[in-house]
mmCIF file of C-alpha atoms in Angstrom:
data_model
loop_
_atom_site.group_PDB
_atom_site.id
_atom_site.type_symbol
_atom_site.label_atom_id
_atom_site.label_comp_id
_atom_site.label_asym_id
_atom_site.label_seq_id
_atom_site.Cartn_x
_atom_site.Cartn_y
_atom_site.Cartn_z
ATOM 1 C CA MET Z 1 99.064 126.785 139.704
ATOM 2 C CA ARG Z 2 97.801 127.018 136.163
ATOM 3 C CA GLU Z 3 101.235 128.075 134.903
ATOM 4 C CA GLU Z 4 102.832 125.032 136.550
ATOM 5 C CA LYS Z 5 100.253 122.772 134.943
ATOM 6 C CA ASP Z 6 100.854 124.321 131.530
ATOM 7 C CA MET Z 7 104.615 123.898 131.972
ATOM 8 C CA ALA Z 8 104.171 120.236 132.927
ATOM 9 C CA SER Z 9 101.959 119.605 129.906
ATOM 10 C CA PHE Z 10 104.643 121.202 127.700
ATOM 11 C CA MET Z 11 107.677 119.452 129.182
ATOM 12 C CA LYS Z 12 106.523 115.880 128.567
ATOM 13 C CA PRO Z 13 106.085 116.274 124.776
ATOM 14 C CA PHE Z 14 109.303 118.316 124.622
ATOM 15 C CA VAL Z 15 111.385 115.723 126.469
ATOM 16 C CA MET Z 16 109.930 112.835 124.444
ATOM 17 C CA SER Z 17 110.579 114.716 121.211
ATOM 18 C CA MET Z 18 114.191 115.493 122.099
ATOM 19 C CA LEU Z 19 114.829 111.890 123.095
ATOM 20 C CA TYR Z 20 113.309 110.688 119.830
ATOM 21 C CA ILE Z 21 115.568 112.994 117.830
ATOM 22 C CA ILE Z 22 118.708 111.968 119.740
ATOM 23 C CA VAL Z 23 118.174 108.213 120.068
ATOM 24 C CA GLY Z 24 116.990 107.630 116.492
ATOM 25 C CA PRO Z 25 120.179 108.715 114.697
ATOM 26 C CA SER Z 26 122.273 106.932 117.319
ATOM 27 C CA LEU Z 27 120.557 103.639 116.504
ATOM 28 C CA ILE Z 28 120.883 104.180 112.740
ATOM 29 C CA VAL Z 29 124.601 104.924 112.961
ATOM 30 C CA LEU Z 30 125.201 102.000 115.325
ATOM 31 C CA ASN Z 31 123.319 99.541 113.096
ATOM 32 C CA LYS Z 32 125.297 100.611 110.051
ATOM 33 C CA HIS Z 33 128.528 100.222 112.023
ATOM 34 C CA ILE Z 34 127.564 96.647 112.958
ATOM 35 C CA LEU Z 35 126.428 95.732 109.446
ATOM 36 C CA HIS Z 36 129.214 97.458 107.535
ATOM 37 C CA ASP Z 37 132.282 97.792 109.737
ATOM 38 C CA LEU Z 38 131.910 94.638 111.818
ATOM 39 C CA LYS Z 39 130.828 92.637 108.737
ATOM 40 C CA PHE Z 40 127.774 91.268 110.538
ATOM 41 C CA SER Z 41 125.683 91.180 107.330
ATOM 42 C CA TYR Z 42 122.514 89.783 108.890
ATOM 43 C CA PRO Z 43 119.938 92.615 108.971
ATOM 44 C CA VAL Z 44 116.988 90.447 110.028
ATOM 45 C CA THR Z 45 118.827 89.037 113.038
ATOM 46 C CA LEU Z 46 120.050 92.508 113.979
ATOM 47 C CA SER Z 47 116.511 93.891 113.689
ATOM 48 C CA SER Z 48 115.160 91.240 116.046
ATOM 49 C CA LEU Z 49 117.372 92.334 118.946
ATOM 50 C CA GLY Z 50 115.369 95.448 119.820
ATOM 51 C CA GLN Z 51 112.029 93.657 119.508
ATOM 52 C CA VAL Z 52 113.177 90.824 121.767
ATOM 53 C CA PHE Z 53 114.428 93.342 124.321
ATOM 54 C CA ILE Z 54 111.161 95.279 124.488
ATOM 55 C CA ALA Z 55 108.995 92.136 124.453
ATOM 56 C CA VAL Z 56 110.872 90.709 127.439
ATOM 57 C CA ALA Z 57 110.841 94.090 129.209
ATOM 58 C CA VAL Z 58 107.111 94.815 128.917
ATOM 59 C CA TRP Z 59 105.996 91.302 129.822
ATOM 60 C CA THR Z 60 108.372 91.310 132.795
ATOM 61 C CA LEU Z 61 106.696 94.500 133.974
ATOM 62 C CA VAL Z 62 103.258 92.918 133.548
ATOM 63 C CA LYS Z 63 104.147 89.653 135.303
ATOM 64 C CA SER Z 64 105.822 91.495 138.188
ATOM 65 C CA GLY Z 65 102.777 93.695 138.697
ATOM 66 C CA LYS Z 66 104.566 96.902 137.710
ATOM 67 C CA ALA Z 67 102.223 97.276 134.738
ATOM 68 C CA THR Z 68 98.756 95.975 133.964
ATOM 69 C CA ILE Z 69 96.701 95.075 130.923
ATOM 70 C CA SER Z 70 93.071 96.090 131.177
ATOM 71 C CA PRO Z 71 90.268 93.577 130.493
ATOM 72 C CA GLU Z 72 89.125 95.857 127.669
ATOM 73 C CA ALA Z 73 92.531 95.487 125.999
ATOM 74 C CA TRP Z 74 92.286 91.680 126.147
ATOM 75 C CA GLU Z 75 88.861 91.859 124.539
ATOM 76 C CA GLN Z 76 90.104 94.202 121.839
ATOM 77 C CA VAL Z 77 92.827 91.801 120.672
ATOM 78 C CA SER Z 78 90.485 88.843 120.434
ATOM 79 C CA GLY Z 79 89.089 87.800 117.063
ATOM 80 C CA THR Z 80 89.843 90.333 114.330
ATOM 81 C CA GLY Z 81 91.979 92.314 116.787
ATOM 82 C CA ALA Z 82 94.427 89.407 116.971
ATOM 83 C CA ILE Z 83 94.676 89.390 113.180
ATOM 84 C CA SER Z 84 95.421 93.120 113.212
ATOM 85 C CA CYS Z 85 98.188 92.593 115.792
ATOM 86 C CA PHE Z 86 99.721 89.824 113.694
ATOM 87 C CA LEU Z 87 99.625 91.960 110.542
ATOM 88 C CA VAL Z 88 101.257 94.863 112.372
ATOM 89 C CA GLY Z 89 103.962 92.473 113.568
ATOM 90 C CA LEU Z 90 104.445 91.097 110.071
ATOM 91 C CA PHE Z 91 104.698 94.500 108.422
ATOM 92 C CA LYS Z 92 106.981 95.836 111.161
ATOM 93 C CA ALA Z 93 109.231 92.812 110.740
ATOM 94 C CA LEU Z 94 109.386 93.393 106.998
ATOM 95 C CA THR Z 95 110.079 97.099 107.557
ATOM 96 C CA LEU Z 96 112.929 96.402 109.972
ATOM 97 C CA SER Z 97 114.399 93.725 107.710
ATOM 98 C CA PHE Z 98 114.262 95.788 104.521
ATOM 99 C CA GLY Z 99 115.254 98.943 106.384
ATOM 100 C CA ASN Z 100 118.461 97.436 107.753
ATOM 101 C CA ALA Z 101 119.295 95.538 104.559
ATOM 102 C CA VAL Z 102 119.204 98.732 102.500
ATOM 103 C CA TYR Z 103 122.247 100.066 104.418
ATOM 104 C CA LEU Z 104 124.291 97.402 102.666
ATOM 105 C CA HIS Z 105 123.502 98.962 99.270
ATOM 106 C CA LEU Z 106 122.914 102.723 99.723
ATOM 107 C CA ASN Z 107 124.700 105.453 101.654
ATOM 108 C CA MET Z 108 123.165 106.945 104.790
ATOM 109 C CA GLY Z 109 122.309 110.402 103.480
ATOM 110 C CA TYR Z 110 120.573 109.018 100.407
ATOM 111 C CA ILE Z 111 118.541 106.558 102.476
ATOM 112 C CA GLN Z 112 117.306 109.221 104.865
ATOM 113 C CA MET Z 113 116.228 111.570 102.097
ATOM 114 C CA LEU Z 114 114.424 108.776 100.257
ATOM 115 C CA LYS Z 115 112.284 108.502 103.359
ATOM 116 C CA ALA Z 116 110.644 111.717 102.171
ATOM 117 C CA PHE Z 117 108.412 109.350 100.185
ATOM 118 C CA SER Z 118 106.733 108.429 103.473
ATOM 119 C CA PRO Z 119 104.128 111.234 103.371
ATOM 120 C CA VAL Z 120 103.211 110.274 99.802
ATOM 121 C CA LEU Z 121 102.650 106.645 100.732
ATOM 122 C CA MET Z 122 100.918 107.482 104.000
ATOM 123 C CA LEU Z 123 98.523 109.923 102.330
ATOM 124 C CA PHE Z 124 97.673 107.332 99.689
ATOM 125 C CA LEU Z 125 97.185 104.507 102.191
ATOM 126 C CA LEU Z 126 95.132 106.598 104.614
ATOM 127 C CA VAL Z 127 92.804 107.703 101.818
ATOM 128 C CA ILE Z 128 92.259 104.302 100.221
ATOM 129 C CA THR Z 129 91.678 102.654 103.604
ATOM 130 C CA GLY Z 130 89.132 105.319 104.552
ATOM 131 C CA VAL Z 131 91.022 106.445 107.652
ATOM 132 C CA GLU Z 132 91.127 109.982 106.246
ATOM 133 C CA GLY Z 133 89.034 111.744 103.634
ATOM 134 C CA ARG Z 134 90.076 113.315 100.368
ATOM 135 C CA PRO Z 135 92.986 115.731 100.976
ATOM 136 C CA LYS Z 136 92.908 119.436 100.173
ATOM 137 C CA LEU Z 137 94.650 120.786 97.081
ATOM 138 C CA SER Z 138 97.375 122.409 99.192
ATOM 139 C CA VAL Z 139 98.145 119.058 100.815
ATOM 140 C CA THR Z 140 98.269 117.329 97.437
ATOM 141 C CA LEU Z 141 100.642 119.970 96.048
ATOM 142 C CA SER Z 142 102.925 119.586 99.062
ATOM 143 C CA VAL Z 143 103.050 115.831 98.586
ATOM 144 C CA LEU Z 144 103.747 116.229 94.866
ATOM 145 C CA ALA Z 145 106.613 118.594 95.701
ATOM 146 C CA ILE Z 146 108.060 115.934 97.981
ATOM 147 C CA ALA Z 147 107.814 113.316 95.234
ATOM 148 C CA PHE Z 148 109.370 115.621 92.613
ATOM 149 C CA PHE Z 149 112.412 116.661 94.611
ATOM 150 C CA THR Z 150 112.919 113.145 95.940
ATOM 151 C CA ALA Z 151 112.906 111.850 92.361
ATOM 152 C CA ALA Z 152 115.452 114.548 91.513
ATOM 153 C CA THR Z 153 117.584 113.317 94.390
ATOM 154 C CA THR Z 154 117.469 109.839 92.873
ATOM 155 C CA VAL Z 155 118.711 111.202 89.554
ATOM 156 C CA VAL Z 156 121.700 113.013 91.025
ATOM 157 C CA GLU Z 157 122.691 110.115 93.319
ATOM 158 C CA ALA Z 158 125.742 108.417 91.814
ATOM 159 C CA HIS Z 159 125.750 105.318 93.999
ATOM 160 C CA ALA Z 160 122.124 104.155 93.784
ATOM 161 C CA THR Z 161 121.689 100.464 92.959
ATOM 162 C CA PRO Z 162 118.529 98.686 91.743
ATOM 163 C CA VAL Z 163 118.666 96.329 94.729
ATOM 164 C CA GLY Z 164 119.010 99.225 97.155
ATOM 165 C CA LEU Z 165 116.095 101.121 95.597
ATOM 166 C CA PHE Z 166 113.922 97.986 95.673
ATOM 167 C CA LEU Z 167 114.704 97.369 99.346
ATOM 168 C CA MET Z 168 113.959 101.010 100.149
ATOM 169 C CA ALA Z 169 110.613 100.886 98.334
ATOM 170 C CA MET Z 170 109.628 97.722 100.202
ATOM 171 C CA ALA Z 171 110.673 99.223 103.539
ATOM 172 C CA GLN Z 172 108.575 102.327 102.921
ATOM 173 C CA GLY Z 173 105.545 100.358 101.752
ATOM 174 C CA THR Z 174 105.488 97.929 104.660
ATOM 175 C CA GLU Z 175 106.110 100.763 107.120
ATOM 176 C CA GLY Z 176 103.106 102.628 105.747
ATOM 177 C CA LEU Z 177 100.858 99.587 106.147
ATOM 178 C CA ALA Z 178 102.153 99.001 109.686
ATOM 179 C CA LEU Z 179 101.474 102.632 110.651
ATOM 180 C CA VAL Z 180 97.929 102.526 109.294
ATOM 181 C CA LEU Z 181 97.160 99.404 111.311
ATOM 182 C CA THR Z 182 98.926 100.799 114.384
ATOM 183 C CA GLN Z 183 96.857 103.962 114.168
ATOM 184 C CA PHE Z 184 93.758 101.780 114.032
ATOM 185 C CA LEU Z 185 94.783 99.950 117.203
ATOM 186 C CA LEU Z 186 95.798 103.076 119.121
ATOM 187 C CA LYS Z 187 92.920 105.320 118.058
ATOM 188 C CA LYS Z 188 90.067 102.858 117.654
ATOM 189 C CA LYS Z 189 91.048 100.286 120.260
ATOM 190 C CA LYS Z 190 92.326 102.911 122.746
ATOM 191 C CA MET Z 191 95.374 100.892 123.819
ATOM 192 C CA SER Z 192 98.088 102.292 126.079
ATOM 193 C CA ILE Z 193 101.758 102.214 125.099
ATOM 194 C CA ILE Z 194 102.529 99.238 127.343
ATOM 195 C CA GLU Z 195 99.472 97.326 126.124
ATOM 196 C CA SER Z 196 100.323 97.944 122.481
ATOM 197 C CA GLN Z 197 103.914 96.794 123.024
ATOM 198 C CA CYS Z 198 102.721 93.671 124.839
ATOM 199 C CA PHE Z 199 100.539 92.651 121.915
ATOM 200 C CA LEU Z 200 102.702 93.855 119.005
ATOM 201 C CA ALA Z 201 106.273 92.958 120.049
ATOM 202 C CA PRO Z 202 105.768 89.144 120.284
ATOM 203 C CA PRO Z 203 104.324 88.690 116.752
ATOM 204 C CA THR Z 204 107.029 90.995 115.404
ATOM 205 C CA CYS Z 205 109.687 88.807 117.067
ATOM 206 C CA ALA Z 206 108.075 85.646 115.710
ATOM 207 C CA CYS Z 207 108.053 87.015 112.161
ATOM 208 C CA LEU Z 208 111.667 88.177 112.394
ATOM 209 C CA PHE Z 209 112.765 84.800 113.739
ATOM 210 C CA ALA Z 210 110.956 83.058 110.871
ATOM 211 C CA PHE Z 211 112.604 85.335 108.300
ATOM 212 C CA ALA Z 212 116.054 84.792 109.820
ATOM 213 C CA ALA Z 213 115.638 81.024 110.072
ATOM 214 C CA PHE Z 214 114.051 80.291 106.686
ATOM 215 C CA GLY Z 215 116.062 83.014 104.949
ATOM 216 C CA GLY Z 216 119.284 81.246 105.863
ATOM 217 C CA GLU Z 217 120.776 83.889 108.148
ATOM 218 C CA TRP Z 218 121.032 81.660 111.199
ATOM 219 C CA THR Z 219 122.516 78.807 109.164
ATOM 220 C CA THR Z 220 125.133 81.115 107.675
ATOM 221 C CA ILE Z 221 125.939 82.583 111.084
ATOM 222 C CA TYR Z 222 126.553 79.071 112.437
ATOM 223 C CA VAL Z 223 128.494 77.734 109.454
ATOM 224 C CA GLN Z 224 130.756 80.776 109.111
ATOM 225 C CA GLN Z 225 131.034 81.142 112.908
ATOM 226 C CA ASP Z 226 129.911 84.762 112.697
ATOM 227 C CA TYR Z 227 128.361 84.408 116.121
ATOM 228 C CA LYS Z 228 131.875 85.193 117.329
ATOM 229 C CA ILE Z 229 131.297 88.756 116.097
ATOM 230 C CA VAL Z 230 128.512 89.015 118.675
ATOM 231 C CA SER Z 231 130.603 87.517 121.469
ATOM 232 C CA ASP Z 232 133.520 89.822 120.647
ATOM 233 C CA ASN Z 233 131.279 92.908 120.613
ATOM 234 C CA VAL Z 234 128.693 92.176 123.287
ATOM 235 C CA VAL Z 235 128.475 95.797 124.413
ATOM 236 C CA LEU Z 236 127.691 97.077 120.917
ATOM 237 C CA PHE Z 237 125.014 94.447 120.294
ATOM 238 C CA ALA Z 238 123.479 95.074 123.700
ATOM 239 C CA ALA Z 239 123.421 98.789 122.904
ATOM 240 C CA ALA Z 240 121.710 98.076 119.569
ATOM 241 C CA ALA Z 241 119.065 95.984 121.334
ATOM 242 C CA SER Z 242 118.376 98.567 124.023
ATOM 243 C CA LEU Z 243 118.358 101.513 121.613
ATOM 244 C CA GLY Z 244 115.993 99.643 119.294
ATOM 245 C CA SER Z 245 113.533 99.090 122.111
ATOM 246 C CA VAL Z 246 113.812 102.724 123.227
ATOM 247 C CA VAL Z 247 113.147 104.037 119.710
ATOM 248 C CA ASN Z 248 110.132 101.749 119.430
ATOM 249 C CA TYR Z 249 108.752 103.006 122.741
ATOM 250 C CA LEU Z 250 109.471 106.668 121.984
ATOM 251 C CA THR Z 251 107.631 106.399 118.676
ATOM 252 C CA PHE Z 252 104.426 105.514 120.508
ATOM 253 C CA ALA Z 253 105.145 108.024 123.286
ATOM 254 C CA VAL Z 254 105.576 110.934 120.866
ATOM 255 C CA ILE Z 255 102.333 110.073 119.081
ATOM 256 C CA GLN Z 256 100.519 109.883 122.411
ATOM 257 C CA ALA Z 257 102.026 113.120 123.784
ATOM 258 C CA THR Z 258 101.692 115.131 120.563
ATOM 259 C CA SER Z 259 100.441 113.678 117.289
ATOM 260 C CA GLY Z 260 101.463 111.583 114.323
ATOM 261 C CA THR Z 261 102.081 114.797 112.384
ATOM 262 C CA MET Z 262 104.616 115.959 114.947
ATOM 263 C CA LEU Z 263 106.306 112.572 114.708
ATOM 264 C CA LYS Z 264 106.892 113.211 111.002
ATOM 265 C CA VAL Z 265 108.251 116.670 111.724
ATOM 266 C CA LEU Z 266 110.680 115.161 114.201
ATOM 267 C CA GLY Z 267 111.529 112.472 111.680
ATOM 268 C CA THR Z 268 112.530 115.166 109.193
ATOM 269 C CA VAL Z 269 114.815 116.822 111.750
ATOM 270 C CA ARG Z 270 116.234 113.427 112.637
ATOM 271 C CA ASN Z 271 116.948 112.617 109.003
ATOM 272 C CA ILE Z 272 118.889 115.850 108.593
ATOM 273 C CA ILE Z 273 121.001 114.910 111.611
ATOM 274 C CA VAL Z 274 121.633 111.469 110.134
ATOM 275 C CA VAL Z 275 122.731 113.009 106.817
ATOM 276 C CA ILE Z 276 125.273 115.235 108.564
ATOM 277 C CA VAL Z 277 126.537 112.544 110.941
ATOM 278 C CA GLY Z 278 126.689 109.891 108.228
ATOM 279 C CA ALA Z 279 128.536 112.121 105.781
ATOM 280 C CA THR Z 280 131.045 113.033 108.484
ATOM 281 C CA MET Z 281 131.679 109.571 109.898
ATOM 282 C CA TYR Z 282 131.723 107.608 106.636
ATOM 283 C CA HIS Z 283 133.238 110.311 104.412
ATOM 284 C CA GLU Z 284 130.217 110.291 102.107
ATOM 285 C CA SER Z 285 130.350 113.400 99.920
ATOM 286 C CA ILE Z 286 127.112 115.323 99.327
ATOM 287 C CA PRO Z 287 127.331 117.538 96.210
ATOM 288 C CA MET Z 288 125.709 120.975 96.164
ATOM 289 C CA LYS Z 289 123.220 119.821 93.514
ATOM 290 C CA GLU Z 290 122.068 117.072 95.833
ATOM 291 C CA TRP Z 291 121.801 119.516 98.756
ATOM 292 C CA LEU Z 292 119.435 121.645 96.635
ATOM 293 C CA CYS Z 293 117.240 118.609 96.006
ATOM 294 C CA TYR Z 294 117.238 117.806 99.712
ATOM 295 C CA GLY Z 295 116.189 121.382 100.452
ATOM 296 C CA GLY Z 296 113.271 121.152 98.032
ATOM 297 C CA THR Z 297 112.189 117.864 99.557
ATOM 298 C CA LEU Z 298 112.272 119.284 103.063
ATOM 299 C CA PHE Z 299 110.358 122.384 101.963
ATOM 300 C CA GLY Z 300 107.575 120.250 100.519
ATOM 301 C CA PHE Z 301 107.554 118.054 103.578
ATOM 302 C CA MET Z 302 107.320 120.994 105.962
ATOM 303 C CA SER Z 303 104.497 122.456 103.873
ATOM 304 C CA TYR Z 304 102.676 119.135 104.079
ATOM 305 C CA THR Z 305 103.207 119.043 107.832
ATOM 306 C CA TYR Z 306 101.914 122.597 108.228
ATOM 307 C CA GLN Z 307 98.767 121.748 106.293
ATOM 308 C CA SER Z 308 98.265 118.635 108.429
ATOM 309 C CA ILE Z 309 98.642 120.597 111.668
ATOM 310 C CA ASN Z 310 96.074 123.172 110.561
ATOM 311 C CA LYS Z 311 93.676 120.588 109.204
ATOM 312 C CA GLY Z 312 90.265 121.140 110.660
ATOM 313 C CA LYS Z 313 91.290 124.290 112.489
ATOM 314 C CA GLU Z 314 88.580 126.497 111.094
ATOM 315 C CA ALA Z 315 87.196 129.478 112.913
ATOM 316 C CA PRO Z 316 83.988 128.602 114.753
ATOM 317 C CA PRO Z 317 80.867 130.279 113.409
ATOM 318 C CA ALA Z 318 80.028 133.555 115.107
ATOM 319 C CA THR Z 319 77.183 133.427 117.572
ATOM 320 C CA PRO Z 320 74.199 135.483 116.336
ATOM 321 C CA LYS Z 321 73.463 138.479 118.452
ATOM 322 C CA ASN Z 322 69.908 137.352 119.034
ATOM 323 C CA ASP Z 323 71.080 134.016 120.497
ATOM 324 C CA LEU Z 324 70.806 135.291 124.061
ATOM 325 C CA PRO Z 325 69.936 133.236 127.131
ATOM 326 C CA PRO Z 326 66.165 132.931 127.567
ATOM 327 C CA SER Z 327 64.596 135.415 129.914
ATOM 328 C CA ASP Z 328 62.370 134.503 132.848
ATOM 329 C CA GLU Z 329 59.309 135.299 130.759
ATOM 330 C CA ASP Z 330 60.447 132.962 128.003
ATOM 331 C CA LYS Z 331 60.845 130.155 130.530
ATOM 332 C CA GLN Z 332 57.149 130.433 131.592
ATOM 333 C CA PRO Z 333 54.917 127.776 130.025
ATOM 334 C CA LEU Z 334 52.510 128.970 127.353
ATOM 335 C CA LYS Z 335 48.924 129.393 128.465
ATOM 336 C CA PRO Z 336 46.333 127.667 126.345
ATOM 337 C CA SER Z 337 44.287 130.067 124.289
ATOM 338 C CA SER Z 338 40.649 130.406 125.273
#
């Protein structure tokens, strides 16, 4: 019985992790195909598809009675909680917009390896916001190794553009802020995955719609009749919307089933897959010198992950030999002295 329970507790994180690794690269490759090959150069509009899909899905489940939102969750998003939800939506919208736009300026392998800056930004943001304390020296050295080899990757990259690097920096910064606030909502507010999606997807959609409308994407789509690209490729756009919602859900599911550290480990594996797939599909050459820089970045990242996993895992103090259970005589009340 115990073995079956242990197997069940292992299978859920394993399945979620494998799905996260598989679906993530699929969405990245599909989005680049839509933006680059189909000439649908509207990253904000494309980013909104997955958020709309998951917002409609979760609220349909709630309204149909298939899922519920606890009274505690409603109380948690009132007042300052509502502001936190809006900020998460805003930063997620910015992350999705910048993250998709960067594919118009940088190749896939370079983008994925630049994401090695994520631990550096996350460590900095978590410390200055007080979510985590001062890191150990080993953690700091691992993060510095990531920064060094990632900078070396930037030097050897022949196709980096200032616009692409700016978009990548903005995507990483807004993603870090969104993750810090999301961790606050999940850990402090104790929200479930469905509850968090119910409260975070709508403001994210609203922000993306505002960016697309006021940024001129929707006007350009209408004037140039690029909406025909959507009508001619309905299956691909529907797949992008569904995959985007699945990736969003799996991100929360992996954190809930394992930890945020494991999510970063899986992200590293996923990025390697994207490098290989992207280089194969789009004939993007990766020189040996660049591979060496990637290897150094991954080594530093894995060291950082190892230190994070073992954080706080210190051996408990040994119990003194004289700390024995009290005897029957010790339990007797003391008699007053005469």
